CSV table of C-alpha atoms in Angstrom, one decimal:
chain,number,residue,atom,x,y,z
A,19,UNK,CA,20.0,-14.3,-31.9
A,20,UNK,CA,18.2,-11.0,-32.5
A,21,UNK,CA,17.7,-10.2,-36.5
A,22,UNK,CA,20.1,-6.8,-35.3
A,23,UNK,CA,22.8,-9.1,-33.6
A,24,UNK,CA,22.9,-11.5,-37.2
A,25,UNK,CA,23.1,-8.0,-38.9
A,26,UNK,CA,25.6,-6.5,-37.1
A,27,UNK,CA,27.8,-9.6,-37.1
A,28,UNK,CA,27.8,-9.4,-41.0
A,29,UNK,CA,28.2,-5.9,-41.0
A,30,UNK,CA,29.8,-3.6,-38.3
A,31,UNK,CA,28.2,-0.5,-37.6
A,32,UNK,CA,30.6,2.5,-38.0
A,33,UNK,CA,32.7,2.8,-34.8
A,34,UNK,CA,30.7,6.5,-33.8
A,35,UNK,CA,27.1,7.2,-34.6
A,36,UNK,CA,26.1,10.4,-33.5
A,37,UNK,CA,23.8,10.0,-30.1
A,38,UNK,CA,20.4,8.3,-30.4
A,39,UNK,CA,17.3,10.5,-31.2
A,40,UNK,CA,14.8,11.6,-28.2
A,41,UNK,CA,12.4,8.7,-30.0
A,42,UNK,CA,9.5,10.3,-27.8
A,43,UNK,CA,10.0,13.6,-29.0
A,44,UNK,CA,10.5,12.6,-32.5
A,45,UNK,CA,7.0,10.1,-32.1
A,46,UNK,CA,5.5,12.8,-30.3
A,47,UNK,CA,6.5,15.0,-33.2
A,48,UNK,CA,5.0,12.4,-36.2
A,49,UNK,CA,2.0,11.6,-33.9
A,50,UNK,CA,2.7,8.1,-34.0
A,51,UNK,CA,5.1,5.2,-32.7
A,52,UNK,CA,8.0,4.3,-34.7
A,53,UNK,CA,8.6,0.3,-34.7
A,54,UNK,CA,11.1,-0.8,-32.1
A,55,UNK,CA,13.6,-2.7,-34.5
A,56,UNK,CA,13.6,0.9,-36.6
A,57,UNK,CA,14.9,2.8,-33.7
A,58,UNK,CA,17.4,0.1,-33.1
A,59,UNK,CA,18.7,0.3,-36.2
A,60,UNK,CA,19.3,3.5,-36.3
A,61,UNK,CA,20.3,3.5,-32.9
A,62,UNK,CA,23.1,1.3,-33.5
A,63,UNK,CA,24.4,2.3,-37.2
A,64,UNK,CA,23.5,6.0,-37.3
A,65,UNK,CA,23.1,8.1,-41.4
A,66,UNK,CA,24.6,6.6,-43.9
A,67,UNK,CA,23.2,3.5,-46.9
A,68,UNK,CA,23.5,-0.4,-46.7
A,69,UNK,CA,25.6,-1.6,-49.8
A,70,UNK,CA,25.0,1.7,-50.8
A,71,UNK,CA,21.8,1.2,-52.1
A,72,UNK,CA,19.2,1.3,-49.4
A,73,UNK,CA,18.8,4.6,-47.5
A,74,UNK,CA,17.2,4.7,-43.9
A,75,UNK,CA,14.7,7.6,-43.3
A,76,UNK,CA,16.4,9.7,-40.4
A,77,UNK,CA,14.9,12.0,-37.8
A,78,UNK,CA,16.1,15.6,-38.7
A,79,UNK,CA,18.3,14.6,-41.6
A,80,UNK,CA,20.4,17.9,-43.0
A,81,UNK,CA,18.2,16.9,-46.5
A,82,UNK,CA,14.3,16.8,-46.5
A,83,UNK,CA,15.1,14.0,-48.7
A,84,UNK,CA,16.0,12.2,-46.4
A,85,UNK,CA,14.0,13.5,-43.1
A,86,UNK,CA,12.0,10.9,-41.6
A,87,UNK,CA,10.0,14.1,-39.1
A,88,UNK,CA,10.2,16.3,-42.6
A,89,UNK,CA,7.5,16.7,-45.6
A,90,UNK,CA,8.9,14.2,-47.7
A,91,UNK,CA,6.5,11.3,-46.5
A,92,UNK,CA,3.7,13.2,-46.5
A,93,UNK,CA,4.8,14.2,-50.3
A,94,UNK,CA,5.3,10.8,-51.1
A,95,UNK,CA,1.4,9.9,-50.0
A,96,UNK,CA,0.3,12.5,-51.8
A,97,UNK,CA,2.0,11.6,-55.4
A,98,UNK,CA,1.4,8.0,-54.7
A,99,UNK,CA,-2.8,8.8,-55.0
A,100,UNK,CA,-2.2,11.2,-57.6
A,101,UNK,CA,0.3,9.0,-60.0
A,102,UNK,CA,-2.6,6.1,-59.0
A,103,UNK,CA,-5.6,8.2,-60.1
A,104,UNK,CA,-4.5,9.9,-62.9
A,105,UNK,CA,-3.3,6.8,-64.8
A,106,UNK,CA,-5.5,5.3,-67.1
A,107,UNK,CA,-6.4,2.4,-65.4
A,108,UNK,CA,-5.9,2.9,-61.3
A,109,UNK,CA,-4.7,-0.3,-59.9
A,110,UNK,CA,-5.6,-0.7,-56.1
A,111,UNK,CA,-3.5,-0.9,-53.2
A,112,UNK,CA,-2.9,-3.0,-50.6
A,113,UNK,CA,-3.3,0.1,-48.3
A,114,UNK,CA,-4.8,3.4,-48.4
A,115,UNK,CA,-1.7,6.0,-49.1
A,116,UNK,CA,-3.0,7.8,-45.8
A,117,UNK,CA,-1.9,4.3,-44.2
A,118,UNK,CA,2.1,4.0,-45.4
A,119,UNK,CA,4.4,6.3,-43.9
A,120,UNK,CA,7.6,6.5,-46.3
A,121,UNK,CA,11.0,5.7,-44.3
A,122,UNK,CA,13.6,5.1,-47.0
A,123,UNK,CA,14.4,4.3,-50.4
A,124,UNK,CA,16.7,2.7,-52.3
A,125,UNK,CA,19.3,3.1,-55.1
A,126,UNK,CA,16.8,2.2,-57.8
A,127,UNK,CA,14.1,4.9,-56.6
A,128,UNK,CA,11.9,2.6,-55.0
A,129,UNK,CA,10.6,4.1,-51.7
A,130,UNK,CA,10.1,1.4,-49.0
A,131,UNK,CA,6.5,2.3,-46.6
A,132,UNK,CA,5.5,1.3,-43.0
A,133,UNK,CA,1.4,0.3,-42.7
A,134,UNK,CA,0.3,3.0,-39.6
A,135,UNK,CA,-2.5,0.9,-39.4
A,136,UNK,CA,-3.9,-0.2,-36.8
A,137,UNK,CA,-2.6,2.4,-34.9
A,138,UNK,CA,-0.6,1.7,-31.9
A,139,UNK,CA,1.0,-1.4,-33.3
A,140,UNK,CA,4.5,-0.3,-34.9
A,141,UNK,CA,6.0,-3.7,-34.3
A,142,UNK,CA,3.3,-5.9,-36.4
């Protein structure tokens, strides 16, 4: 059984998603590939929360807030090293904010990353 298949057994997706992205054009568009079970996921259950408290990034959502192909990751790197330097000590990270790609957040404000790094491998 597929992680997806135990998902969507305890929870239905909606009964119509809109149609599936053009994934190429969208990676084509971020310069990188998405991860398989992402596209899936989205795929399958379209917009919308889980529990309504974790939000999915979506290609060409109608908010930049929520816009997986808009500027909010790249806003999201940017405060992340400017929060992180500013403070009075700088903790490290596990990754270098040019590494994380932002692609949703949840109820409580915490914003949930992918690792680009190495490139090419979306799935690791």
């Amino acid at each position: 059984m597929t992680a997806l298949t135990a998902l969507t057994a305890l929870c239905p997706p909606p009964p119509t998603v809109p149609p599936a992205p053009d994934w190429s054009r969208i990676e084509a568009a971020l310069g990188m590939n998405l991860p398989q079970d992402y596209k899936q996921l989205v795929t399958t259950y379209g917009p919308g929360q889980f529990c309504d408290f974790i939000s999915l990034y979506q290609p060409h959502a109608p908010s930049e807030w929520a816009d997986l192909t808009g500027p909010m990751p790249a806003r999201l790197r940017t405060q992340i090293e400017e929060v992180r330097q500013t403070a009075r000590h700088p903790w490290a990270l596990p990754h270098p904010p040019e590494d994380l790609f932002a692609m949703g957040v949840t109820g409580n404000g915490d914003y949930l990353f992918w690792v680009t790094q190495p490139a090419g491998t979306p799935d690791e």
